[in-house]
mmCIF file of C-alpha atoms in Angstrom:
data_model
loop_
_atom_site.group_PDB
_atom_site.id
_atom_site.type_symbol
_atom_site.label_atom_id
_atom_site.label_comp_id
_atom_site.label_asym_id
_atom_site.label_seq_id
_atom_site.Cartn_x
_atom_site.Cartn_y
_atom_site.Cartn_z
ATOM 1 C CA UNK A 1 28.445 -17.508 -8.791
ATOM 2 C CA UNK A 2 26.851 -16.711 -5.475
ATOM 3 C CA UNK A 3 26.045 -19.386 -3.376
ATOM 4 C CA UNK A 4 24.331 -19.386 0.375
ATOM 5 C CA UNK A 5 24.304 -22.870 2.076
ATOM 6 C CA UNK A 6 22.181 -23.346 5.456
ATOM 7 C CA UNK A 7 22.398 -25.808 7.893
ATOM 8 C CA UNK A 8 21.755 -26.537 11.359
ATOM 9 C CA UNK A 9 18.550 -27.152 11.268
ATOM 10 C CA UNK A 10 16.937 -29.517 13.727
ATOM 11 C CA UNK A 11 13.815 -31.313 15.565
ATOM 12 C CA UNK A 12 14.410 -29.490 19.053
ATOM 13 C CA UNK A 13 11.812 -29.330 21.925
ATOM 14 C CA UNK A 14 10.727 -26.317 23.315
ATOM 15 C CA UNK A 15 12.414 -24.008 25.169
ATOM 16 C CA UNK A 16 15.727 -25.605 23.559
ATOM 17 C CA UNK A 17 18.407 -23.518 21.490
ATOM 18 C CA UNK A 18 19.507 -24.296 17.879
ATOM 19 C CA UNK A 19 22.106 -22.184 15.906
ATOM 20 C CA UNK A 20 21.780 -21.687 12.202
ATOM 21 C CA UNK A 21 25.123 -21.441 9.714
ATOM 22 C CA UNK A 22 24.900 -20.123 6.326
ATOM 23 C CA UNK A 23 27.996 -20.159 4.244
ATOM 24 C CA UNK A 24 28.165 -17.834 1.473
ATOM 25 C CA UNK A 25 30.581 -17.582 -1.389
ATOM 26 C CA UNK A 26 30.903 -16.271 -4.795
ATOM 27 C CA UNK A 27 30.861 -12.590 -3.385
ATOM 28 C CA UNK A 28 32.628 -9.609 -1.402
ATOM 29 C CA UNK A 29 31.068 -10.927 2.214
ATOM 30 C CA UNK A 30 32.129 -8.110 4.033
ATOM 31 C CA UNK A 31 30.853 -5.347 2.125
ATOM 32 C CA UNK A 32 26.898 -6.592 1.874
ATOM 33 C CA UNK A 33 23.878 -6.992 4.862
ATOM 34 C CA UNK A 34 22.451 -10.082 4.794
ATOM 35 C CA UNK A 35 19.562 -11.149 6.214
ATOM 36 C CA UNK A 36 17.213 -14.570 7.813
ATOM 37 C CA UNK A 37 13.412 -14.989 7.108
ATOM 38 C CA UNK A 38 11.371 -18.100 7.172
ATOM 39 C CA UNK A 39 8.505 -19.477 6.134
ATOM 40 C CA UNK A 40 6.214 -22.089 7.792
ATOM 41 C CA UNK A 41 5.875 -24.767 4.904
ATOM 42 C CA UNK A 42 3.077 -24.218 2.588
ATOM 43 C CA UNK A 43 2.764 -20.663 3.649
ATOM 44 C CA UNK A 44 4.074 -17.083 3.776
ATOM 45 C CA UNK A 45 7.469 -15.553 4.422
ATOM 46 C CA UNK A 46 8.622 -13.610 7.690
ATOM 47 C CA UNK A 47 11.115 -11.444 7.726
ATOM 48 C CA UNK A 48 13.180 -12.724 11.065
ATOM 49 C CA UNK A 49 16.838 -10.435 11.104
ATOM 50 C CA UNK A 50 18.839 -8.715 9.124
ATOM 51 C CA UNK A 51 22.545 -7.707 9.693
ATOM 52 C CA UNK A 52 24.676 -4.475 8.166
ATOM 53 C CA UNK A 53 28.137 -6.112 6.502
ATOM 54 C CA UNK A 54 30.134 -5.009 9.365
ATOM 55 C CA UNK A 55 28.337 -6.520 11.792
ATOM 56 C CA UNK A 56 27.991 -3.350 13.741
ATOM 57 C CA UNK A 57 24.013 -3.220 12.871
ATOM 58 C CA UNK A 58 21.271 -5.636 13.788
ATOM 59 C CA UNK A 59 17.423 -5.609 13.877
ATOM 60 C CA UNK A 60 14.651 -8.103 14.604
ATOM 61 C CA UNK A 61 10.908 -8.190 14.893
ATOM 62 C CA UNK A 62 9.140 -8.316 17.822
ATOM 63 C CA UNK A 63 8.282 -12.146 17.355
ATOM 64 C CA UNK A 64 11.511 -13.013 18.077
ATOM 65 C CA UNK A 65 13.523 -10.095 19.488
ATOM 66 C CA UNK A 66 15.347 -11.317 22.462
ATOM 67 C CA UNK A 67 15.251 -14.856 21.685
ATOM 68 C CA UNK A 68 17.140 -14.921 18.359
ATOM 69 C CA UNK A 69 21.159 -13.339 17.647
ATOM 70 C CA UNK A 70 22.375 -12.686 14.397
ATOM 71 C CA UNK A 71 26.100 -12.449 13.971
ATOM 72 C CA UNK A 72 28.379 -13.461 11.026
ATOM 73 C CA UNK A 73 32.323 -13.819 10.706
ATOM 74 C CA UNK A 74 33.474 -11.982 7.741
ATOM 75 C CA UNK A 75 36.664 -14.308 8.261
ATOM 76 C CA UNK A 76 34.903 -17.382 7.631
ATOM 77 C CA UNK A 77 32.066 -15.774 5.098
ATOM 78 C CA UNK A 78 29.550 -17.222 7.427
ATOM 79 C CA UNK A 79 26.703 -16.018 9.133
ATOM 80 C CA UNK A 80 24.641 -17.199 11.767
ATOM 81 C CA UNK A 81 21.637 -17.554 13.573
ATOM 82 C CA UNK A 82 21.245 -18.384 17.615
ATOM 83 C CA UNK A 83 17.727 -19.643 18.405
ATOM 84 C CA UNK A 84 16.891 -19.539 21.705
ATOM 85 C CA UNK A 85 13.699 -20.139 23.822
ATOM 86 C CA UNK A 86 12.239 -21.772 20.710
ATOM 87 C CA UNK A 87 8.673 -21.981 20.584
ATOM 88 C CA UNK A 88 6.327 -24.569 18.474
ATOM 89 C CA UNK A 89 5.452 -21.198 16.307
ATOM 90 C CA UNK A 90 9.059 -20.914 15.317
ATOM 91 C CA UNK A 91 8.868 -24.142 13.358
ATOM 92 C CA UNK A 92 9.890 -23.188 9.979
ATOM 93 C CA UNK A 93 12.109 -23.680 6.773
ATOM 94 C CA UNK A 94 14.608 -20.504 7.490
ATOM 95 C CA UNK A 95 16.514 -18.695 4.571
ATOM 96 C CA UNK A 96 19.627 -16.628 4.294
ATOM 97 C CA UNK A 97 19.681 -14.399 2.092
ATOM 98 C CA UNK A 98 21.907 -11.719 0.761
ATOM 99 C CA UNK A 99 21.243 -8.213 0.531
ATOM 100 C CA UNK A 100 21.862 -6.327 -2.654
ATOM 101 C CA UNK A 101 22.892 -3.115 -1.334
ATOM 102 C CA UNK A 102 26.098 -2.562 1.498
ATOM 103 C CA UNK A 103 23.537 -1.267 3.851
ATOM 104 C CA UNK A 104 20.569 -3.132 5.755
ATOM 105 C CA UNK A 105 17.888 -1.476 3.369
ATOM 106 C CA UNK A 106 17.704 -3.404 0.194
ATOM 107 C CA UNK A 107 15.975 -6.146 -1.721
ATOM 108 C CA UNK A 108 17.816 -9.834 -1.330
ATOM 109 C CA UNK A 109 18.786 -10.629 -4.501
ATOM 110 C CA UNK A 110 20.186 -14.283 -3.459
ATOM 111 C CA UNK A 111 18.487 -16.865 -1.470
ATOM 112 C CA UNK A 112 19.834 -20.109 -0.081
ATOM 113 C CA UNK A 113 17.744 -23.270 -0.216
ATOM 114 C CA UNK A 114 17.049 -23.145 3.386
ATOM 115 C CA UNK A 115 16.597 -25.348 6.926
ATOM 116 C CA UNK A 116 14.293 -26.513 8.398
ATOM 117 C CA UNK A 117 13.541 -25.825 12.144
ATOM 118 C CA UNK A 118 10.980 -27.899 13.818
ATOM 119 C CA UNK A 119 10.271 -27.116 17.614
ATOM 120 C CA UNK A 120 8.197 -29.799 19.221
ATOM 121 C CA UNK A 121 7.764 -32.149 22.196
ATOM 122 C CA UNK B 1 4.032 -2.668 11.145
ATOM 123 C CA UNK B 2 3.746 -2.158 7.467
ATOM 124 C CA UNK B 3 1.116 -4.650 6.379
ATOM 125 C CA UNK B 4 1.073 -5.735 2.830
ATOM 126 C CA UNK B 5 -1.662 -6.992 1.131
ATOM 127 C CA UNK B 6 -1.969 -9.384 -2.561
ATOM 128 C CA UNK B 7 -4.521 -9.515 -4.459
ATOM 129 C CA UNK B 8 -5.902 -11.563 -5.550
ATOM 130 C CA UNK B 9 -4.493 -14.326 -3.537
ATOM 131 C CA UNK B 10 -3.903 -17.077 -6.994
ATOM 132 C CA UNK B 11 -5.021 -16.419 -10.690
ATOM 133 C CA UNK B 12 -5.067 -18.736 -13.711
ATOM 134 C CA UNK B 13 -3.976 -17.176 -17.001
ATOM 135 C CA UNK B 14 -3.831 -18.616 -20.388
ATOM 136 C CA UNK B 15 -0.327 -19.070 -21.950
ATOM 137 C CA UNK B 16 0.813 -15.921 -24.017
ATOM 138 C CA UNK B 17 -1.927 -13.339 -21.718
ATOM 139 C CA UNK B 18 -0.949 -10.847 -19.562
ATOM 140 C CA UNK B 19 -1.314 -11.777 -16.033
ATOM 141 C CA UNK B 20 -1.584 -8.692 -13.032
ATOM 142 C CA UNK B 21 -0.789 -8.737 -9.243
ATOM 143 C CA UNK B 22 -1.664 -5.983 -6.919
ATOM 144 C CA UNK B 23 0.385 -4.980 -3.793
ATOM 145 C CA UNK B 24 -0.722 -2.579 -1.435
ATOM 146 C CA UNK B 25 1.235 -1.718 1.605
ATOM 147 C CA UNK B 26 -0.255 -0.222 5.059
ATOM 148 C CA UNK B 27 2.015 2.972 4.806
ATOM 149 C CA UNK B 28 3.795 4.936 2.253
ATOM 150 C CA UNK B 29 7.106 3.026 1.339
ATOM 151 C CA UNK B 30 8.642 5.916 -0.861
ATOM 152 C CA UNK B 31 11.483 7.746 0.698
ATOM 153 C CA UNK B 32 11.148 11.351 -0.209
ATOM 154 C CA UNK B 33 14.968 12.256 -0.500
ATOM 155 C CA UNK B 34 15.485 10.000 -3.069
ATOM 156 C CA UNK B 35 12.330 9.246 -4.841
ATOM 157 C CA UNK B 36 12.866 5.302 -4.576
ATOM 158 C CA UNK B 37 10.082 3.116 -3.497
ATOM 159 C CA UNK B 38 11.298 0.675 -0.933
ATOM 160 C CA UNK B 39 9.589 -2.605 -2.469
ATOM 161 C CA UNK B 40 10.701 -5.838 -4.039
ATOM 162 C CA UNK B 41 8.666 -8.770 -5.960
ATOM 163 C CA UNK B 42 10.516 -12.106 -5.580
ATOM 164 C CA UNK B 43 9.116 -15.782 -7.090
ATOM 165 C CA UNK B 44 9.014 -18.595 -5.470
ATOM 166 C CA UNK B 45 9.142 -22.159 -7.416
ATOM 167 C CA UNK B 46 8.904 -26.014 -5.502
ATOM 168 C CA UNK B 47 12.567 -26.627 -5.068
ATOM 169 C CA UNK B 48 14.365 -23.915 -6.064
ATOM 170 C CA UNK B 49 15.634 -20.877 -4.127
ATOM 171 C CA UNK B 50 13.357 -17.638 -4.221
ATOM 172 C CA UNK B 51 14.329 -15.221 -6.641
ATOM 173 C CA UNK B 52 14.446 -11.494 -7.115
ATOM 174 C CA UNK B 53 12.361 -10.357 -10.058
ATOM 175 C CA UNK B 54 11.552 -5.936 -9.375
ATOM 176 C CA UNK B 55 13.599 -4.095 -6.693
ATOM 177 C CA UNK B 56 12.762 -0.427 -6.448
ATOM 178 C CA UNK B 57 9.378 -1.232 -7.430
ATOM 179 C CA UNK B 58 9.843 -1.163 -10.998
ATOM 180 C CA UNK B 59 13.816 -1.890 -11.868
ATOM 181 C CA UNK B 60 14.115 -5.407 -13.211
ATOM 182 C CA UNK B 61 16.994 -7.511 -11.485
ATOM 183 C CA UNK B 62 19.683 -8.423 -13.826
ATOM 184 C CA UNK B 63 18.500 -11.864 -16.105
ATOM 185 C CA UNK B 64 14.985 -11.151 -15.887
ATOM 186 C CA UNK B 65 13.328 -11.381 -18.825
ATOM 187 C CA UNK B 66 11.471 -8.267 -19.809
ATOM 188 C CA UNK B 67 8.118 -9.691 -19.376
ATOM 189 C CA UNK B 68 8.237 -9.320 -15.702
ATOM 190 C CA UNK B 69 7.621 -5.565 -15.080
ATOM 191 C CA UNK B 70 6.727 -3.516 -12.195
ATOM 192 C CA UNK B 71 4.800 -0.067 -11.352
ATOM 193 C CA UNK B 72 3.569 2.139 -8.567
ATOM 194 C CA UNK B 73 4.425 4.065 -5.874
ATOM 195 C CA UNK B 74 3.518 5.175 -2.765
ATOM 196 C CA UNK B 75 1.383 2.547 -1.210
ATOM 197 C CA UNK B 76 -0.246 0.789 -4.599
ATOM 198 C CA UNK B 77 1.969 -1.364 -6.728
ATOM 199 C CA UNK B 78 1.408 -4.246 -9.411
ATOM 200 C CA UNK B 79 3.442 -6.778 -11.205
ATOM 201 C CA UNK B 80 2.805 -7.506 -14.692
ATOM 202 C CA UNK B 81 4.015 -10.759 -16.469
ATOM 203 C CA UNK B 82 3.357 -9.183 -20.455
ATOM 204 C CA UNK B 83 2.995 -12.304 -21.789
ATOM 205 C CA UNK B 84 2.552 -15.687 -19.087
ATOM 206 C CA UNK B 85 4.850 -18.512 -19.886
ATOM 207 C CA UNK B 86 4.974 -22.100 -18.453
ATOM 208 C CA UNK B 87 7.744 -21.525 -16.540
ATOM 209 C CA UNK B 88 6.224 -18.415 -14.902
ATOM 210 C CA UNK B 89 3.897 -21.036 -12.706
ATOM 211 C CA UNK B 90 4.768 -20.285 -9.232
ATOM 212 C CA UNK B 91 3.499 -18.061 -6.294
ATOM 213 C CA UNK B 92 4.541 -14.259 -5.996
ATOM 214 C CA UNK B 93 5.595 -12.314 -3.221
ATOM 215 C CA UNK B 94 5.952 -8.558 -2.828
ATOM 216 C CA UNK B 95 7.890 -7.408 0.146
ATOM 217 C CA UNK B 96 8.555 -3.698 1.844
ATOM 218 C CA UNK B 97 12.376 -2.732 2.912
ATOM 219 C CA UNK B 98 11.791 0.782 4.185
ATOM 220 C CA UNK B 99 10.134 0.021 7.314
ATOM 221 C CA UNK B 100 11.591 -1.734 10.486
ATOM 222 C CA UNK B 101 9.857 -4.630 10.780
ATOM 223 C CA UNK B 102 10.484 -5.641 7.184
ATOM 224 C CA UNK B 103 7.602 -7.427 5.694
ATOM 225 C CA UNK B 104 6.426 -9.561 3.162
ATOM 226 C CA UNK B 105 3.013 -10.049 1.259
ATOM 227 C CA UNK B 106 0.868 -13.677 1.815
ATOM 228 C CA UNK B 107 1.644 -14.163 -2.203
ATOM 229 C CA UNK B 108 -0.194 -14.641 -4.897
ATOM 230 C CA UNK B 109 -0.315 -18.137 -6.765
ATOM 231 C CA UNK B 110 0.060 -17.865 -10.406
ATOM 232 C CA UNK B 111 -1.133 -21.136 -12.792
ATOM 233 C CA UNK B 112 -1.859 -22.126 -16.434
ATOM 234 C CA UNK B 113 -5.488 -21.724 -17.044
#
């Protein structure tokens, strides 16, 4: 059974850092993208990185390119998310999620239950 | 960016009628080499983790029950639930995967009427 577990999620201030962790099991981690969004409670879903299985491919949007790093460690079946320069529009429940295919562009057919980031003073 | 619009943004449908949600995306999200259209439907209950219903914009995901189907291509696509069932309550999102930024629809709320 697959399984994606988030944590790190915090009250920071802004300009502060926070890093992410989502453990996955119950699949090949290696050989699948996965991916973050988030969603603002109540309200839509934004697509914030994904990441190719190796780790050799990574894309953002503009919203947060250059603030947040995706990585994972296939080792560990773990991937992460480092936060940095939050801002108070950043505040959000975040999701990992798995991709279905082994490359970045494909549907995410598993979702964790997500953390919640909240940037304020 | 691809922007995707839902309409209409919620709908109540009786139990047991058929129950229709519109996606349309800002740019074509069908890959000519291999004829796929790039777009997902996921649903999203309270408490639970989202889940994907229509990948390819019209192959159902594994589990699904064949109520949930999906059609269109190019830049026009809809979700049909055949037949609405209690447990179909929840808000609907489609969501693009051919174009960098990736993107998401605002969702469409789906109730009991």
């Amino acid at each position: 059974e697959v399984q994606l577990l988030e944590s790190g999620g915090a009250l920071v201030q802004p300009g502060g850092s926070l890093r992410l962790s989502c453990a996955a099991s119950g699949f090949t981690f290696s050989s699948y993208a996965m991916s973050w969004v988030r969603q603002v409670p109540g309200r839509g879903l934004e697509w914030v990185s994904v990441m190719s299985g190796s780790g050799d491919t990574s894309h953002y949007p503009e919203s947060v390119k250059g603030r947040f790093t995706i990585s994972r460690d296939n080792s560990k079946n773990t991937l992460y998310l480092q936060m940095n320069s939050l801002r108070a529009e950043d505040t959000a429940i975040y999701y990992c999620a798995k991709v279905k295919h082994d490359h970045i562009w494909g549907s995410l057919d598993y979702w964790g239950q997500g953390t919640l980031v909240s940037v304020s003073s | 960016d691809v922007v995707m619009t839902q309409s209409p943004d919620s709908l109540a449908v009786s139990l047991g009628e058929r129950a229709t949600i519109n996606c349309k995306s800002s740019q074509s999200v069908l890959y000519s080499s291999n004829n796929k259209n790039y777009l997902a439907w996921y649903q999203q209950k309270p408490g639970q983790p989202l889940k994907l219903l229509i990948y390819w914009a019209s192959t159902r995901e594994s589990g699904v029950p064949d109520r949930f189907s999906g059609s269109g291509s190019g830049t026009d696509f809809t979700l049909t639930i055949s037949s609405l069932q209690a447990e179909d309550v929840a808000v609907y999102y489609c969501h693009q995967y051919y174009t960098l930024p990736f993107t998401f629809g605002p969702g469409t709320k789906v109730d009991i009427k």
